[in-house]
Coordinates of C-alpha atoms and ligand atoms in Angstrom, one line a residue:
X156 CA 13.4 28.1 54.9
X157 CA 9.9 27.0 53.8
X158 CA 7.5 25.6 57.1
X159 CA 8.3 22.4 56.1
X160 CA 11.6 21.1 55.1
X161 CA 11.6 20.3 51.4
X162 CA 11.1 16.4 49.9
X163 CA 14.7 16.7 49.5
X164 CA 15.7 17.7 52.5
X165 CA 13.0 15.2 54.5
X166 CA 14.3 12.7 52.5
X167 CA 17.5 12.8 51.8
X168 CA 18.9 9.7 53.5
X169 CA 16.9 7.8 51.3
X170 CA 17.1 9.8 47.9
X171 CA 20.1 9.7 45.3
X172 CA 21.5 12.9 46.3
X173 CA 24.7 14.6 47.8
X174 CA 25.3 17.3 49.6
X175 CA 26.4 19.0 46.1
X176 CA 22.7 18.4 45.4
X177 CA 20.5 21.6 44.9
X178 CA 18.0 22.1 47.5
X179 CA 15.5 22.9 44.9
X180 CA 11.6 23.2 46.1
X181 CA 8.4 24.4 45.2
X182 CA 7.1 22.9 48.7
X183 CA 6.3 19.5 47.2
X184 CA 5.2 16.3 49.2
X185 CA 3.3 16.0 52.6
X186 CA 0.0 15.8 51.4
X187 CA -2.8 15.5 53.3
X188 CA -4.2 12.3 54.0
X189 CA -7.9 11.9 54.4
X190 CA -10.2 9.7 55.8
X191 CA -13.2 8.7 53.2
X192 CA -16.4 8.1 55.5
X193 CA -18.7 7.9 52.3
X194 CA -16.8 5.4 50.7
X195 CA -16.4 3.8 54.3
X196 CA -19.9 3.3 54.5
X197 CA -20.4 2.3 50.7
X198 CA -17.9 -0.6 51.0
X199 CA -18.0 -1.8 54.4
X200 CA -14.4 -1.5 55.0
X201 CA -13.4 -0.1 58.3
X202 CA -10.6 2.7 57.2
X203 CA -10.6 4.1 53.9
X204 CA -8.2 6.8 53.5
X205 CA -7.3 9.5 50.1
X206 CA -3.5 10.4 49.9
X207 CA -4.5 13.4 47.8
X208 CA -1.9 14.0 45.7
X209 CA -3.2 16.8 43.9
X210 CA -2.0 19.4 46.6
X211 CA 1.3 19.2 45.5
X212 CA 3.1 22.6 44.1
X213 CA 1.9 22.1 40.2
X214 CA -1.6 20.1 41.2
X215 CA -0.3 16.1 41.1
X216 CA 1.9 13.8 42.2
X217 CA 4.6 14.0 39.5
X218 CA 6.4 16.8 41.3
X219 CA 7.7 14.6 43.8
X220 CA 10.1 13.0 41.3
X221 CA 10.0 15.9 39.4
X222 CA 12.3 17.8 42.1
X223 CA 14.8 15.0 42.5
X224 CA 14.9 14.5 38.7
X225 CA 15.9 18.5 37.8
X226 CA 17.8 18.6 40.9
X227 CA 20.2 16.0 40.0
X228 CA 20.3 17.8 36.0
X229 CA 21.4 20.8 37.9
X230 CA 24.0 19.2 39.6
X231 CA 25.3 17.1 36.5
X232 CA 25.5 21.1 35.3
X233 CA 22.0 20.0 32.3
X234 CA 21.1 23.6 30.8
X235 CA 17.7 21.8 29.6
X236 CA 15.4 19.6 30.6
X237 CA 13.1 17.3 28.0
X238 CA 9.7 15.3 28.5
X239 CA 7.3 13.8 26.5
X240 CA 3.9 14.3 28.7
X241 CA 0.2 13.5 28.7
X242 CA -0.1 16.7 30.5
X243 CA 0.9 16.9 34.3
X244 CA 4.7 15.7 33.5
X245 CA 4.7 18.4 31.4
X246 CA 3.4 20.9 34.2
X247 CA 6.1 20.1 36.8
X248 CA 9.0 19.7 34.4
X249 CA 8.4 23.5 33.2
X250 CA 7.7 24.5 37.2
X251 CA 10.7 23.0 38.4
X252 CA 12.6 23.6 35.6
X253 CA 11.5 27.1 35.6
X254 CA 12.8 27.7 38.9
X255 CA 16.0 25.9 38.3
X256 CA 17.0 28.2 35.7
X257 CA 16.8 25.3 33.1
X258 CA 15.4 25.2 30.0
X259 CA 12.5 22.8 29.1
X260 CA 10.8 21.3 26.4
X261 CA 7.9 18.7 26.3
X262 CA 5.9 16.9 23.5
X263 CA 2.6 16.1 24.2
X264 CA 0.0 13.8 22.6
X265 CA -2.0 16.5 19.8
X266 CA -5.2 16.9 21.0
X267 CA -5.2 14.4 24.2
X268 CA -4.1 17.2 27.4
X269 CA -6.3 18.9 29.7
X270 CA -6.8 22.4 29.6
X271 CA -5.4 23.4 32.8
X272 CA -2.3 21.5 32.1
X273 CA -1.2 22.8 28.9
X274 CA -2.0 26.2 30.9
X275 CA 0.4 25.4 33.4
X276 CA 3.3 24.2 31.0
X277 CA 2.9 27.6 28.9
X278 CA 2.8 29.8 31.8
X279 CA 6.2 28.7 33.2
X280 CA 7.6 29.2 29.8
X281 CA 8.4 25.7 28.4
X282 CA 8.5 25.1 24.4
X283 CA 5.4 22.9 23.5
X284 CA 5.1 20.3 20.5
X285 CA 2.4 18.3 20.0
X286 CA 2.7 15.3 18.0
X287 CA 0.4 13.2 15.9
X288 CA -0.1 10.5 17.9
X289 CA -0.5 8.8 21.4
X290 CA 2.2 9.7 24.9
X291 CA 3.7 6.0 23.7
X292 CA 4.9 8.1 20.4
X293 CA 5.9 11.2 22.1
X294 CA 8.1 9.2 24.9
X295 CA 9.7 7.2 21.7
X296 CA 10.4 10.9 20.6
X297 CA 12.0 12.5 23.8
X298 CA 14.1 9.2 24.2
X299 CA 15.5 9.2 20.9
X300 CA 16.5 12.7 21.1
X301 CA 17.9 12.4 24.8
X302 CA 19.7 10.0 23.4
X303 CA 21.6 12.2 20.9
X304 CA 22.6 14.6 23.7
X305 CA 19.7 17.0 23.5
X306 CA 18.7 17.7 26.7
X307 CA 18.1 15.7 30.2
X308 CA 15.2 13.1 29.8
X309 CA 13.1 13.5 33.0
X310 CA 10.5 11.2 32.2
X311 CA 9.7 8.3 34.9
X312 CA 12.1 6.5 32.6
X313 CA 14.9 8.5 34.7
X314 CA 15.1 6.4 38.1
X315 CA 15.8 9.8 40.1
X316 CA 12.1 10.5 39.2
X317 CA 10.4 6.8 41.3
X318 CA 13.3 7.4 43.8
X319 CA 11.5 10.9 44.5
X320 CA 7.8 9.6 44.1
X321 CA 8.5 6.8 46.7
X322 CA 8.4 9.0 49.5
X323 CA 4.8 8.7 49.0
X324 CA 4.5 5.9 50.8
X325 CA 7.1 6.9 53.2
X326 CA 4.6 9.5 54.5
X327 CA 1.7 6.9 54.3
X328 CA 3.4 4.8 56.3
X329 CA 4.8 7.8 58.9
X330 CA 1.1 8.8 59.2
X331 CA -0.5 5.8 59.5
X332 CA 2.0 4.0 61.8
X333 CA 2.5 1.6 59.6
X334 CA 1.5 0.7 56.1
X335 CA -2.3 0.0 54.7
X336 CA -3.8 -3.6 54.0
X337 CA -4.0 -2.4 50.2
X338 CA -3.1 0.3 48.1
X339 CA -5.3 1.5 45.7
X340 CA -3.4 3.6 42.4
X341 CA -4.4 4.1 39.0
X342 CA -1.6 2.8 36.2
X343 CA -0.7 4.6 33.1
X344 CA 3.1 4.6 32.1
X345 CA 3.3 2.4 35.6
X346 CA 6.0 4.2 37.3
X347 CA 4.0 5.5 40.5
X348 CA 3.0 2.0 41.4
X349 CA 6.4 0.7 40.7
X350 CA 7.6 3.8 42.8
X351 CA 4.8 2.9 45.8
X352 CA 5.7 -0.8 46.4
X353 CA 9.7 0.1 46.3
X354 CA 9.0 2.6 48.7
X355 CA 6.2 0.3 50.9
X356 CA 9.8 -2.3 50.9
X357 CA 12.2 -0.1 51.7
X358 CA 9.6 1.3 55.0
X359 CA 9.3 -2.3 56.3
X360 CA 13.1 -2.7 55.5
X361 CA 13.6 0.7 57.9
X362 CA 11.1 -0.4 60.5
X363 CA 8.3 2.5 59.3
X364 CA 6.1 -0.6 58.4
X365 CA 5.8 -3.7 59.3
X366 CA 3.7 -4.7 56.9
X367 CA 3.4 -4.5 53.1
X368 CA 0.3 -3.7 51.2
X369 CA -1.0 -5.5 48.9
X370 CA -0.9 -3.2 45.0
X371 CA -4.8 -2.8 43.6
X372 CA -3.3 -0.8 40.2
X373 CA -6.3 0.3 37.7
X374 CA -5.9 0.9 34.3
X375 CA -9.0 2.4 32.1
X376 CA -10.4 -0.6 29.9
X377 CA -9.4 1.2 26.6
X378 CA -6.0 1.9 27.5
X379 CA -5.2 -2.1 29.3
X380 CA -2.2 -3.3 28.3
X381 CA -1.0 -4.7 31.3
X382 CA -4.2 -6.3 32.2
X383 CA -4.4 -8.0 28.5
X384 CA -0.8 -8.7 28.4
X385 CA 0.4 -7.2 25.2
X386 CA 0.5 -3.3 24.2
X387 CA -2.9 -1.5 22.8
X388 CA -2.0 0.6 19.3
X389 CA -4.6 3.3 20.0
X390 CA -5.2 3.7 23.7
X391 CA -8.9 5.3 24.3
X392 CA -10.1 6.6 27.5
X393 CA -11.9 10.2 29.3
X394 CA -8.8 9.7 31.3
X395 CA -6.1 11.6 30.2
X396 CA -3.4 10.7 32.1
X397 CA -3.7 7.1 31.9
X398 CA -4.4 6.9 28.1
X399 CA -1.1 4.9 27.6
X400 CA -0.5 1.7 25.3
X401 CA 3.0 0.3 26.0
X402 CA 3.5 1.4 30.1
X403 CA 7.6 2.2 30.3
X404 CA 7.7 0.6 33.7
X405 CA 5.5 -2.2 33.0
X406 CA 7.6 -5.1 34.4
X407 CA 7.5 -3.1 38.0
X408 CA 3.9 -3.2 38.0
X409 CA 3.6 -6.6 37.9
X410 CA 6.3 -7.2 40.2
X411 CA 4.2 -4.8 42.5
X412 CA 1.4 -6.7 42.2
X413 CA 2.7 -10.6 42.2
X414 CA 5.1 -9.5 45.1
X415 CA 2.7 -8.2 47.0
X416 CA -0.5 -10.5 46.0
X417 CA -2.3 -7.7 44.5
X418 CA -4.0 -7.3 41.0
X419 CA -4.1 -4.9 38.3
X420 CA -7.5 -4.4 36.5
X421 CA -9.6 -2.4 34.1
X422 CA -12.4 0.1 34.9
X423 CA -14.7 0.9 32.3
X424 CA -14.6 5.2 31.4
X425 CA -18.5 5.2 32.9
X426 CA -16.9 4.0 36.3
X427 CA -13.9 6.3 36.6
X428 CA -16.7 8.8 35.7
X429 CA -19.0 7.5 38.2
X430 CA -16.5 7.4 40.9
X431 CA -15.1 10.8 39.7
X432 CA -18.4 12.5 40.9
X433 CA -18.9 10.4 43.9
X434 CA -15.5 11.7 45.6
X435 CA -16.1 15.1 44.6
X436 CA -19.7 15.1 45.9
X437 CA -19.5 12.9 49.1
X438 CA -15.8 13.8 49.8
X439 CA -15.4 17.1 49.0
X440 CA -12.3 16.0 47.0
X441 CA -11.8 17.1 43.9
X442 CA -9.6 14.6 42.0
X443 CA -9.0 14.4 38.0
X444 CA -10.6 11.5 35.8
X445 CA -7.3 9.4 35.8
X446 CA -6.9 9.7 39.7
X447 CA -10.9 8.5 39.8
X448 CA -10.1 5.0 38.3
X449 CA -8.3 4.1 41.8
X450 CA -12.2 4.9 43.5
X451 CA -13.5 3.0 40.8
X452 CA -11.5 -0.2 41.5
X453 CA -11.5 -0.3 45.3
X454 CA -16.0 0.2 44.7
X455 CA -16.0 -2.7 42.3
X456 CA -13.8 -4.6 44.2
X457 CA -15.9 -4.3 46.9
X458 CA -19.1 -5.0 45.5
X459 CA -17.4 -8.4 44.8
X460 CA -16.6 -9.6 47.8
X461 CA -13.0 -9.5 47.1
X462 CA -12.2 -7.2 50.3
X463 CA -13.8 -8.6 53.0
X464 CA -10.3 -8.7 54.6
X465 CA -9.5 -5.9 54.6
X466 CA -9.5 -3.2 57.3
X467 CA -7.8 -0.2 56.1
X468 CA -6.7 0.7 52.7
X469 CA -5.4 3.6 50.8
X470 CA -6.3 5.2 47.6
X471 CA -4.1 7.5 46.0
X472 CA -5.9 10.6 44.0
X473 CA -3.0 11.4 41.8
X474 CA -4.0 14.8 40.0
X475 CA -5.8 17.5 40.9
X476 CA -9.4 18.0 39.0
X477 CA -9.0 21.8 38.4
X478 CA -6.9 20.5 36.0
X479 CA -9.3 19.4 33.7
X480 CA -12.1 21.8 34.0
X481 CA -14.3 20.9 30.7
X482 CA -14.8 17.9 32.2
X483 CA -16.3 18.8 35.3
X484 CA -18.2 21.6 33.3
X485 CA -19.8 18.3 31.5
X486 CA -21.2 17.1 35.0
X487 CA -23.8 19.5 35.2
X488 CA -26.2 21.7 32.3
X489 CA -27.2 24.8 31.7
X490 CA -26.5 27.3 34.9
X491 CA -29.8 29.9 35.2
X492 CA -29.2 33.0 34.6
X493 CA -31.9 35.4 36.1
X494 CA -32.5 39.1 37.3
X495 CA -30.5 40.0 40.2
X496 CA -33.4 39.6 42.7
X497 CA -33.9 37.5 45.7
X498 CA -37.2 36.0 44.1
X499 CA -35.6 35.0 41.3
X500 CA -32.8 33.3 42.6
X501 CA -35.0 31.8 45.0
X502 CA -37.3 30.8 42.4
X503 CA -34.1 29.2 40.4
X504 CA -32.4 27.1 43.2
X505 CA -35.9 25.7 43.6
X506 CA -36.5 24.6 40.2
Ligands
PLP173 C1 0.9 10.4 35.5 C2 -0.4 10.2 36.1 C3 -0.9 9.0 36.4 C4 -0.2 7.7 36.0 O1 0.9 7.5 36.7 P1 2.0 6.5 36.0 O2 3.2 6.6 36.9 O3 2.2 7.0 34.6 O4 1.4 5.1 36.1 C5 -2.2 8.9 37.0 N1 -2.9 10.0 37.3 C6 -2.4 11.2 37.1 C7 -3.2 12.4 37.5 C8 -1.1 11.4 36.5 O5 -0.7 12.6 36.2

């Protein structure tokens, strides 16, 4: 038995699954939550708290729905599991299909996935395509060849995967003692926020809450649909994971929002990159780009005004930043290299 009980296992009363259900873990879930004090004392708000996601098993928070989704393909006796992926879906459907014993495949976007990701979904033995073309293309790929019988789609398209990523804010609200005044998440194919709010209804439903937060979702300003109502062709933005045109679970993100009187907005790819340094820097966390546009809404949103409010709020850093290590590379310039004497180091750190 792993330390702590598995998602599945935690969860279970709440989670589509049987007793026939595999017990399948990587130790996913129950990630830390952290209180921000820079970011505290940069927007005046009382309690600002990371959930930071990228501590899960394969580095983000798709695992959580990722162990429910391959679970339940084991139990409906799936030899194979199938994604289309901007990179992290990818990771955790080869990790958890890896040890499930299934086979997995996943078609990325050509040219558009972080290093450490691809890494991650060729280390655990999963047959990669790339396609020309952005994730909306590759999903539109995967579904149509679900749909023939191929393999088990375990895209956020399967509702196993947002019944597993809900226990998110199961554990927000378990730690907090009740749920935040506002959420803070950044929106790419829009399941995690549609995920979030069902699980912030079903806490107050259960008594863990007994309030509901209200759904700040942030999408990067080349990559907007939802924000300018009508899909974007070629999505364009540093972050990865949330370079998306046509969001799958679009109509649960505005429902997340108007149900809960939140908003979803743009951040420009300067800001994510901004706030991207900032929690790394101030924090010590060290999120990915996409996870950054969540940091970069709740510190324009405060500059506003539009917060006042508000006394404690969550943001969720979704992915983990070793994921994408070019990019942090591109944060800094030319490291010294000098002779391996205390002078010249000295002489170095000063400069
Ligand atoms: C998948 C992902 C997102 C976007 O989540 P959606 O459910 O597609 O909206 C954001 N950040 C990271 C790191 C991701 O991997």
């Amino acid at each position: 038995m792993p330390a702590v009980p598995s998602l599945i296992e935690r969860y279970a009363a709440h989670l589509p699954v049987t007793d026939r259900t595999p017990r399948l873990t990587l130790g996913e879930g129950a990630t830390p939550l952290v209180r921000a004090r820079a970011l505290e004392r940069e927007t005046g708000i009382p309690e600002v708290w990371l959930k930071v996601e990228g501590q899960n098993p394969t580095g983000s928070f798709k695992d959580r729905g990722m162990v429910v989704a391959v679970a339940k393909a084991l139990e409906a006796g799936a030899r194979m599991v199938l994604c289309a992926s901007t990179g992290n879906t990818a990771a955790s459907a080869a990790a958890y299909a890896a040890r499930a014993g299934l086979g997995c495949a996943v078609v990325l976007p050509a040219g558009q996935v972080a290093a450490g990701k691809l890494a991650q979904a060729i280390a655990h033995g999963a047959r990669v395509v790339a396609v020309r073309g952005p994730f909306d293309a590759a999903l539109a790929v995967v579904r149509s060849l679900a749909e023939q019988g191929e393999a088990t789609l375990v895209n956020s398209v399967n509702p196993d995967r947002l019944e597993g990523q809900k226990t998110a804010a199961y554990e927000v609200c378990e730690v907090l003692g009740d749920a935040p005044d506002a959420l803070f998440i950044p929106v790419g194919n829009a399941g995690n926020i549609t995920a979030y709010w069902k699980g912030f209804v079903e806490a107050t439903a259960l008594g863990l809450a007994r309030r509901r937060p209200k759904m700040y979702g942030y999408q990067a300003e080349g990559a907007a649909p939802i924000v300018r109502g009508s899909p974007v062709a070629e999505p364009e933005t540093v972050a990865t994971a949330i370079r998306v045109g046509n969001p799958a679970s679009w109509k649960g993100a505005v429902a997340a929002r108007d149900e809960s009187g939140g908003a979803i907005d743009a951040v420009s790819d300067g800001e994510i990159l901004d706030a991207y340094g900032f929690v790394a820097r101030c924090e010590g966390v060290f999120c990915e780009p996409a996870s950054a546009a969540a940091i970069a809404g709740l510190r324009r949103r405060a500059r506003d005004g539009g917060l006042r409010d508000l006394r404690r709020v969550v943001c969720v850093l979704t992915g983990n930043g070793m994921k994408d290590p070019e990019r942090a590379r591109s944060l800094a310039g030319a490291i010294a290299e000098v002779e391996a004497t205390p002078d010249a180091v000295r002489r170095a750190l000063r400069s």
